[in-house]
mmCIF file of C-alpha atoms and ligand atoms in Angstrom:
data_model
loop_
_atom_site.group_PDB
_atom_site.id
_atom_site.type_symbol
_atom_site.label_atom_id
_atom_site.label_comp_id
_atom_site.label_asym_id
_atom_site.label_seq_id
_atom_site.Cartn_x
_atom_site.Cartn_y
_atom_site.Cartn_z
ATOM 1 C CA MET A 140 0.000 0.000 0.000
ATOM 2 C CA HIS A 141 1.835 3.052 -1.260
ATOM 3 C CA CYS A 142 1.632 6.282 0.701
ATOM 4 C CA PRO A 143 -0.483 8.738 -1.363
ATOM 5 C CA PHE A 144 1.677 11.645 -0.182
ATOM 6 C CA CYS A 145 5.263 10.545 -0.690
ATOM 7 C CA ARG A 146 4.788 7.216 -2.514
ATOM 8 C CA HIS A 147 6.664 5.358 0.184
ATOM 9 C CA SER A 148 6.028 1.690 -0.408
ATOM 10 C CA ASP A 149 5.067 0.722 3.116
ATOM 11 C CA SER A 150 2.468 1.801 5.646
ATOM 12 C CA ARG A 151 1.428 0.877 9.121
ATOM 13 C CA VAL A 152 -2.175 0.020 10.044
ATOM 14 C CA ILE A 153 -3.221 2.098 13.050
ATOM 15 C CA ASP A 154 -6.910 1.220 13.135
ATOM 16 C CA SER A 155 -9.264 -1.072 11.284
ATOM 17 C CA ARG A 156 -12.958 -1.610 11.493
ATOM 18 C CA THR A 157 -15.566 -3.601 9.641
ATOM 19 C CA SER A 158 -18.269 -1.605 7.896
ATOM 20 C CA ASP A 159 -21.853 -1.917 9.124
ATOM 21 C CA ASP A 160 -22.772 -4.216 6.278
ATOM 22 C CA GLY A 161 -19.763 -6.391 7.036
ATOM 23 C CA LEU A 162 -18.664 -6.305 3.412
ATOM 24 C CA SER A 163 -15.596 -4.169 3.759
ATOM 25 C CA ILE A 164 -12.859 -3.262 6.171
ATOM 26 C CA ARG A 165 -11.700 0.335 6.591
ATOM 27 C CA ARG A 166 -8.107 0.686 7.670
ATOM 28 C CA ARG A 167 -6.471 3.852 8.947
ATOM 29 C CA ARG A 168 -2.873 3.774 7.856
ATOM 30 C CA GLN A 169 0.136 5.872 8.613
ATOM 31 C CA CYS A 170 3.199 6.269 6.481
ATOM 32 C CA PRO A 171 6.377 5.582 8.480
ATOM 33 C CA GLU A 172 8.311 7.851 6.116
ATOM 34 C CA CYS A 173 6.354 11.129 6.092
ATOM 35 C CA GLY A 174 3.830 10.446 8.865
ATOM 36 C CA GLY A 175 0.901 11.076 6.529
ATOM 37 C CA ARG A 176 -2.340 9.314 7.403
ATOM 38 C CA PHE A 177 -4.811 7.859 4.948
ATOM 39 C CA THR A 178 -7.700 5.411 4.835
ATOM 40 C CA THR A 179 -8.094 2.354 2.688
ATOM 41 C CA VAL A 180 -11.242 0.321 2.174
ATOM 42 C CA GLU A 181 -10.774 -3.327 1.456
ATOM 43 C CA THR A 182 -13.484 -5.718 0.508
ATOM 44 C CA SER A 183 -12.616 -9.224 1.458
ATOM 45 C CA SER A 184 -14.335 -12.181 -0.057
ATOM 46 C CA LEU A 185 -15.348 -14.972 2.209
ATOM 47 C CA SER A 186 -16.135 -18.391 0.856
ATOM 48 C CA VAL A 187 -17.597 -21.517 2.300
ATOM 49 C CA VAL A 188 -16.620 -25.062 1.424
ATOM 50 C CA LYS A 189 -19.743 -27.180 1.617
ATOM 51 C CA ARG A 190 -19.721 -30.786 2.702
ATOM 52 C CA SER A 191 -20.056 -31.749 -0.949
ATOM 53 C CA GLY A 192 -16.794 -29.928 -1.660
ATOM 54 C CA VAL A 193 -18.528 -27.143 -3.581
ATOM 55 C CA VAL A 194 -17.169 -23.683 -2.788
ATOM 56 C CA GLU A 195 -19.627 -20.824 -2.658
ATOM 57 C CA PRO A 196 -19.556 -17.254 -1.380
ATOM 58 C CA PHE A 197 -20.491 -16.737 2.248
ATOM 59 C CA SER A 198 -24.101 -15.621 2.437
ATOM 60 C CA ARG A 199 -25.891 -14.111 5.385
ATOM 61 C CA GLU A 200 -29.149 -15.233 3.850
ATOM 62 C CA LYS A 201 -27.996 -18.850 4.090
ATOM 63 C CA VAL A 202 -27.066 -18.368 7.733
ATOM 64 C CA ILE A 203 -30.515 -16.904 8.374
ATOM 65 C CA ALA A 204 -32.232 -19.690 6.447
ATOM 66 C CA GLY A 205 -30.386 -22.301 8.479
ATOM 67 C CA VAL A 206 -31.202 -20.677 11.795
ATOM 68 C CA ARG A 207 -34.791 -19.753 10.947
ATOM 69 C CA LYS A 208 -35.896 -23.386 11.053
ATOM 70 C CA ALA A 209 -34.558 -23.735 14.570
ATOM 71 C CA CYS A 210 -36.424 -20.555 15.552
ATOM 72 C CA GLN A 211 -39.885 -21.680 14.444
ATOM 73 C CA GLY A 212 -42.441 -20.802 17.085
ATOM 74 C CA ARG A 213 -39.881 -18.877 19.091
ATOM 75 C CA PRO A 214 -40.058 -15.133 19.832
ATOM 76 C CA VAL A 215 -37.312 -14.353 17.332
ATOM 77 C CA THR A 216 -37.864 -11.635 14.726
ATOM 78 C CA ASP A 217 -36.385 -11.171 11.277
ATOM 79 C CA ALA A 218 -34.439 -8.246 12.707
ATOM 80 C CA ASP A 219 -32.976 -10.552 15.376
ATOM 81 C CA LEU A 220 -31.901 -12.969 12.664
ATOM 82 C CA ALA A 221 -30.336 -10.180 10.617
ATOM 83 C CA VAL A 222 -28.302 -9.073 13.634
ATOM 84 C CA LEU A 223 -27.297 -12.656 14.333
ATOM 85 C CA ALA A 224 -26.101 -13.152 10.752
ATOM 86 C CA GLN A 225 -24.095 -9.939 10.992
ATOM 87 C CA ASP A 226 -22.518 -11.056 14.270
ATOM 88 C CA VAL A 227 -21.632 -14.404 12.728
ATOM 89 C CA GLU A 228 -20.036 -12.776 9.716
ATOM 90 C CA GLU A 229 -18.052 -10.332 11.832
ATOM 91 C CA ALA A 230 -16.820 -13.106 14.089
ATOM 92 C CA ILE A 231 -15.691 -15.075 11.052
ATOM 93 C CA ARG A 232 -13.997 -12.085 9.433
ATOM 94 C CA GLN A 233 -12.166 -11.305 12.637
ATOM 95 C CA THR A 234 -10.455 -14.676 12.425
ATOM 96 C CA GLY A 235 -8.877 -13.461 9.196
ATOM 97 C CA ALA A 236 -9.850 -16.640 7.384
ATOM 98 C CA SER A 237 -11.021 -16.270 3.803
ATOM 99 C CA GLN A 238 -12.335 -19.783 3.377
ATOM 100 C CA LEU A 239 -14.226 -21.854 5.897
ATOM 101 C CA ASP A 240 -16.008 -25.140 5.908
ATOM 102 C CA ALA A 241 -19.658 -25.512 6.777
ATOM 103 C CA ASN A 242 -18.787 -26.847 10.230
ATOM 104 C CA GLU A 243 -16.939 -23.672 11.129
ATOM 105 C CA ILE A 244 -19.936 -21.586 10.082
ATOM 106 C CA GLY A 245 -22.117 -23.754 12.309
ATOM 107 C CA LEU A 246 -19.737 -23.246 15.213
ATOM 108 C CA ALA A 247 -19.761 -19.482 14.666
ATOM 109 C CA ILE A 248 -23.572 -19.524 14.733
ATOM 110 C CA LEU A 249 -23.877 -21.389 18.041
ATOM 111 C CA GLY A 250 -22.604 -18.578 20.281
ATOM 112 C CA PRO A 251 -24.821 -15.736 19.034
ATOM 113 C CA LEU A 252 -27.821 -18.054 18.706
ATOM 114 C CA ARG A 253 -27.453 -19.108 22.317
ATOM 115 C CA GLU A 254 -27.595 -15.459 23.338
ATOM 116 C CA LEU A 255 -30.693 -14.981 21.208
ATOM 117 C CA ASP A 256 -32.833 -17.951 22.216
ATOM 118 C CA GLU A 257 -31.791 -21.001 24.205
ATOM 119 C CA VAL A 258 -34.487 -23.273 22.797
ATOM 120 C CA ALA A 259 -33.560 -22.386 19.235
ATOM 121 C CA TYR A 260 -29.929 -22.928 20.197
ATOM 122 C CA LEU A 261 -30.680 -26.439 21.450
ATOM 123 C CA ARG A 262 -32.580 -27.271 18.272
ATOM 124 C CA PHE A 263 -29.800 -25.948 16.077
ATOM 125 C CA ALA A 264 -27.081 -27.642 18.115
ATOM 126 C CA SER A 265 -28.968 -30.933 18.036
ATOM 127 C CA VAL A 266 -28.873 -30.947 14.249
ATOM 128 C CA TYR A 267 -25.493 -29.369 13.774
ATOM 129 C CA GLN A 268 -23.744 -31.462 16.415
ATOM 130 C CA ALA A 269 -25.792 -34.532 15.482
ATOM 131 C CA PHE A 270 -27.248 -35.195 18.910
ATOM 132 C CA ASP A 271 -28.457 -38.777 18.867
ATOM 133 C CA SER A 272 -29.460 -39.404 22.440
ATOM 134 C CA LEU A 273 -31.174 -37.789 25.397
ATOM 135 C CA GLU A 274 -27.776 -37.623 27.061
ATOM 136 C CA ASP A 275 -26.562 -35.255 24.354
ATOM 137 C CA PHE A 276 -29.476 -32.929 25.101
ATOM 138 C CA GLU A 277 -28.941 -33.276 28.825
ATOM 139 C CA GLY A 278 -25.306 -32.381 28.436
ATOM 140 C CA ALA A 279 -26.098 -29.291 26.371
ATOM 141 C CA ILE A 280 -28.816 -28.210 28.799
ATOM 142 C CA ALA A 281 -26.525 -28.735 31.777
ATOM 143 C CA GLN A 282 -23.983 -26.538 30.021
ATOM 144 C CA LEU A 283 -26.610 -23.820 29.503
ATOM 145 C CA ARG A 284 -27.589 -24.009 33.176
ATOM 146 C CA THR A 285 -23.987 -23.716 34.255
ATOM 147 C CA ASP A 286 -23.418 -20.650 32.118
ATOM 148 C CA HIS A 287 -26.822 -19.046 32.742
ATOM 149 C CA PRO A 288 -28.082 -20.158 36.151
ATOM 150 C CA ARG A 289 -31.782 -19.472 36.569
ATOM 151 C CA GLY A 290 -32.523 -16.692 39.046
ATOM 152 C CA GLY A 291 -29.547 -15.027 40.663
ATOM 153 C CA THR A 292 -28.309 -13.641 37.357
ATOM 154 C CA ASP A 293 -27.680 -10.285 38.997
ATOM 155 C CA ASP A 294 -23.936 -10.476 38.999
ATOM 156 C CA GLY A 295 -23.623 -6.890 37.837
ATOM 157 C CA GLY A 296 -21.619 -8.011 34.862
ATOM 158 C CA ASP A 297 -23.811 -6.115 32.432
ATOM 159 C CA ALA A 298 -24.115 -2.887 34.406
ATOM 160 C CA ARG A 299 -23.709 0.237 32.337
HETATM 161 ZN ZN1 ZN B 217 4.506 9.087 3.098
#
Protein backbone atom coordinates (compact mmCIF):
# COMPACT_ATOMS: atom_id res chain seq x y z
CA MET A 1 0.00 0.00 0.00
CA HIS A 2 1.83 3.05 -1.26
CA CYS A 3 1.63 6.28 0.70
CA PRO A 4 -0.48 8.74 -1.36
CA PHE A 5 1.68 11.64 -0.18
CA CYS A 6 5.26 10.55 -0.69
CA ARG A 7 4.79 7.22 -2.51
CA HIS A 8 6.66 5.36 0.18
CA SER A 9 6.03 1.69 -0.41
CA ASP A 10 5.07 0.72 3.12
CA SER A 11 2.47 1.80 5.65
CA ARG A 12 1.43 0.88 9.12
CA VAL A 13 -2.17 0.02 10.04
CA ILE A 14 -3.22 2.10 13.05
CA ASP A 15 -6.91 1.22 13.14
CA SER A 16 -9.26 -1.07 11.28
CA ARG A 17 -12.96 -1.61 11.49
CA THR A 18 -15.57 -3.60 9.64
CA SER A 19 -18.27 -1.61 7.90
CA ASP A 20 -21.85 -1.92 9.12
CA ASP A 21 -22.77 -4.22 6.28
CA GLY A 22 -19.76 -6.39 7.04
CA LEU A 23 -18.66 -6.30 3.41
CA SER A 24 -15.60 -4.17 3.76
CA ILE A 25 -12.86 -3.26 6.17
CA ARG A 26 -11.70 0.34 6.59
CA ARG A 27 -8.11 0.69 7.67
CA ARG A 28 -6.47 3.85 8.95
CA ARG A 29 -2.87 3.77 7.86
CA GLN A 30 0.14 5.87 8.61
CA CYS A 31 3.20 6.27 6.48
CA PRO A 32 6.38 5.58 8.48
CA GLU A 33 8.31 7.85 6.12
CA CYS A 34 6.35 11.13 6.09
CA GLY A 35 3.83 10.45 8.87
CA GLY A 36 0.90 11.08 6.53
CA ARG A 37 -2.34 9.31 7.40
CA PHE A 38 -4.81 7.86 4.95
CA THR A 39 -7.70 5.41 4.83
CA THR A 40 -8.09 2.35 2.69
CA VAL A 41 -11.24 0.32 2.17
CA GLU A 42 -10.77 -3.33 1.46
CA THR A 43 -13.48 -5.72 0.51
CA SER A 44 -12.62 -9.22 1.46
CA SER A 45 -14.33 -12.18 -0.06
CA LEU A 46 -15.35 -14.97 2.21
CA SER A 47 -16.14 -18.39 0.86
CA VAL A 48 -17.60 -21.52 2.30
CA VAL A 49 -16.62 -25.06 1.42
CA LYS A 50 -19.74 -27.18 1.62
CA ARG A 51 -19.72 -30.79 2.70
CA SER A 52 -20.06 -31.75 -0.95
CA GLY A 53 -16.79 -29.93 -1.66
CA VAL A 54 -18.53 -27.14 -3.58
CA VAL A 55 -17.17 -23.68 -2.79
CA GLU A 56 -19.63 -20.82 -2.66
CA PRO A 57 -19.56 -17.25 -1.38
CA PHE A 58 -20.49 -16.74 2.25
CA SER A 59 -24.10 -15.62 2.44
CA ARG A 60 -25.89 -14.11 5.39
CA GLU A 61 -29.15 -15.23 3.85
CA LYS A 62 -28.00 -18.85 4.09
CA VAL A 63 -27.07 -18.37 7.73
CA ILE A 64 -30.52 -16.90 8.37
CA ALA A 65 -32.23 -19.69 6.45
CA GLY A 66 -30.39 -22.30 8.48
CA VAL A 67 -31.20 -20.68 11.80
CA ARG A 68 -34.79 -19.75 10.95
CA LYS A 69 -35.90 -23.39 11.05
CA ALA A 70 -34.56 -23.73 14.57
CA CYS A 71 -36.42 -20.56 15.55
CA GLN A 72 -39.88 -21.68 14.44
CA GLY A 73 -42.44 -20.80 17.08
CA ARG A 74 -39.88 -18.88 19.09
CA PRO A 75 -40.06 -15.13 19.83
CA VAL A 76 -37.31 -14.35 17.33
CA THR A 77 -37.86 -11.63 14.73
CA ASP A 78 -36.38 -11.17 11.28
CA ALA A 79 -34.44 -8.25 12.71
CA ASP A 80 -32.98 -10.55 15.38
CA LEU A 81 -31.90 -12.97 12.66
CA ALA A 82 -30.34 -10.18 10.62
CA VAL A 83 -28.30 -9.07 13.63
CA LEU A 84 -27.30 -12.66 14.33
CA ALA A 85 -26.10 -13.15 10.75
CA GLN A 86 -24.09 -9.94 10.99
CA ASP A 87 -22.52 -11.06 14.27
CA VAL A 88 -21.63 -14.40 12.73
CA GLU A 89 -20.04 -12.78 9.72
CA GLU A 90 -18.05 -10.33 11.83
CA ALA A 91 -16.82 -13.11 14.09
CA ILE A 92 -15.69 -15.07 11.05
CA ARG A 93 -14.00 -12.08 9.43
CA GLN A 94 -12.17 -11.31 12.64
CA THR A 95 -10.45 -14.68 12.43
CA GLY A 96 -8.88 -13.46 9.20
CA ALA A 97 -9.85 -16.64 7.38
CA SER A 98 -11.02 -16.27 3.80
CA GLN A 99 -12.33 -19.78 3.38
CA LEU A 100 -14.23 -21.85 5.90
CA ASP A 101 -16.01 -25.14 5.91
CA ALA A 102 -19.66 -25.51 6.78
CA ASN A 103 -18.79 -26.85 10.23
CA GLU A 104 -16.94 -23.67 11.13
CA ILE A 105 -19.94 -21.59 10.08
CA GLY A 106 -22.12 -23.75 12.31
CA LEU A 107 -19.74 -23.25 15.21
CA ALA A 108 -19.76 -19.48 14.67
CA ILE A 109 -23.57 -19.52 14.73
CA LEU A 110 -23.88 -21.39 18.04
CA GLY A 111 -22.60 -18.58 20.28
CA PRO A 112 -24.82 -15.74 19.03
CA LEU A 113 -27.82 -18.05 18.71
CA ARG A 114 -27.45 -19.11 22.32
CA GLU A 115 -27.60 -15.46 23.34
CA LEU A 116 -30.69 -14.98 21.21
CA ASP A 117 -32.83 -17.95 22.22
CA GLU A 118 -31.79 -21.00 24.21
CA VAL A 119 -34.49 -23.27 22.80
CA ALA A 120 -33.56 -22.39 19.23
CA TYR A 121 -29.93 -22.93 20.20
CA LEU A 122 -30.68 -26.44 21.45
CA ARG A 123 -32.58 -27.27 18.27
CA PHE A 124 -29.80 -25.95 16.08
CA ALA A 125 -27.08 -27.64 18.11
CA SER A 126 -28.97 -30.93 18.04
CA VAL A 127 -28.87 -30.95 14.25
CA TYR A 128 -25.49 -29.37 13.77
CA GLN A 129 -23.74 -31.46 16.41
CA ALA A 130 -25.79 -34.53 15.48
CA PHE A 131 -27.25 -35.19 18.91
CA ASP A 132 -28.46 -38.78 18.87
CA SER A 133 -29.46 -39.40 22.44
CA LEU A 134 -31.17 -37.79 25.40
CA GLU A 135 -27.78 -37.62 27.06
CA ASP A 136 -26.56 -35.25 24.35
CA PHE A 137 -29.48 -32.93 25.10
CA GLU A 138 -28.94 -33.28 28.82
CA GLY A 139 -25.31 -32.38 28.44
CA ALA A 140 -26.10 -29.29 26.37
CA ILE A 141 -28.82 -28.21 28.80
CA ALA A 142 -26.53 -28.73 31.78
CA GLN A 143 -23.98 -26.54 30.02
CA LEU A 144 -26.61 -23.82 29.50
CA ARG A 145 -27.59 -24.01 33.18
CA THR A 146 -23.99 -23.72 34.25
CA ASP A 147 -23.42 -20.65 32.12
CA HIS A 148 -26.82 -19.05 32.74
CA PRO A 149 -28.08 -20.16 36.15
CA ARG A 150 -31.78 -19.47 36.57
CA GLY A 151 -32.52 -16.69 39.05
CA GLY A 152 -29.55 -15.03 40.66
CA THR A 153 -28.31 -13.64 37.36
CA ASP A 154 -27.68 -10.29 39.00
CA ASP A 155 -23.94 -10.48 39.00
CA GLY A 156 -23.62 -6.89 37.84
CA GLY A 157 -21.62 -8.01 34.86
CA ASP A 158 -23.81 -6.11 32.43
CA ALA A 159 -24.12 -2.89 34.41
CA ARG A 160 -23.71 0.24 32.34
ZN1 LIG B 1 4.51 9.09 3.10
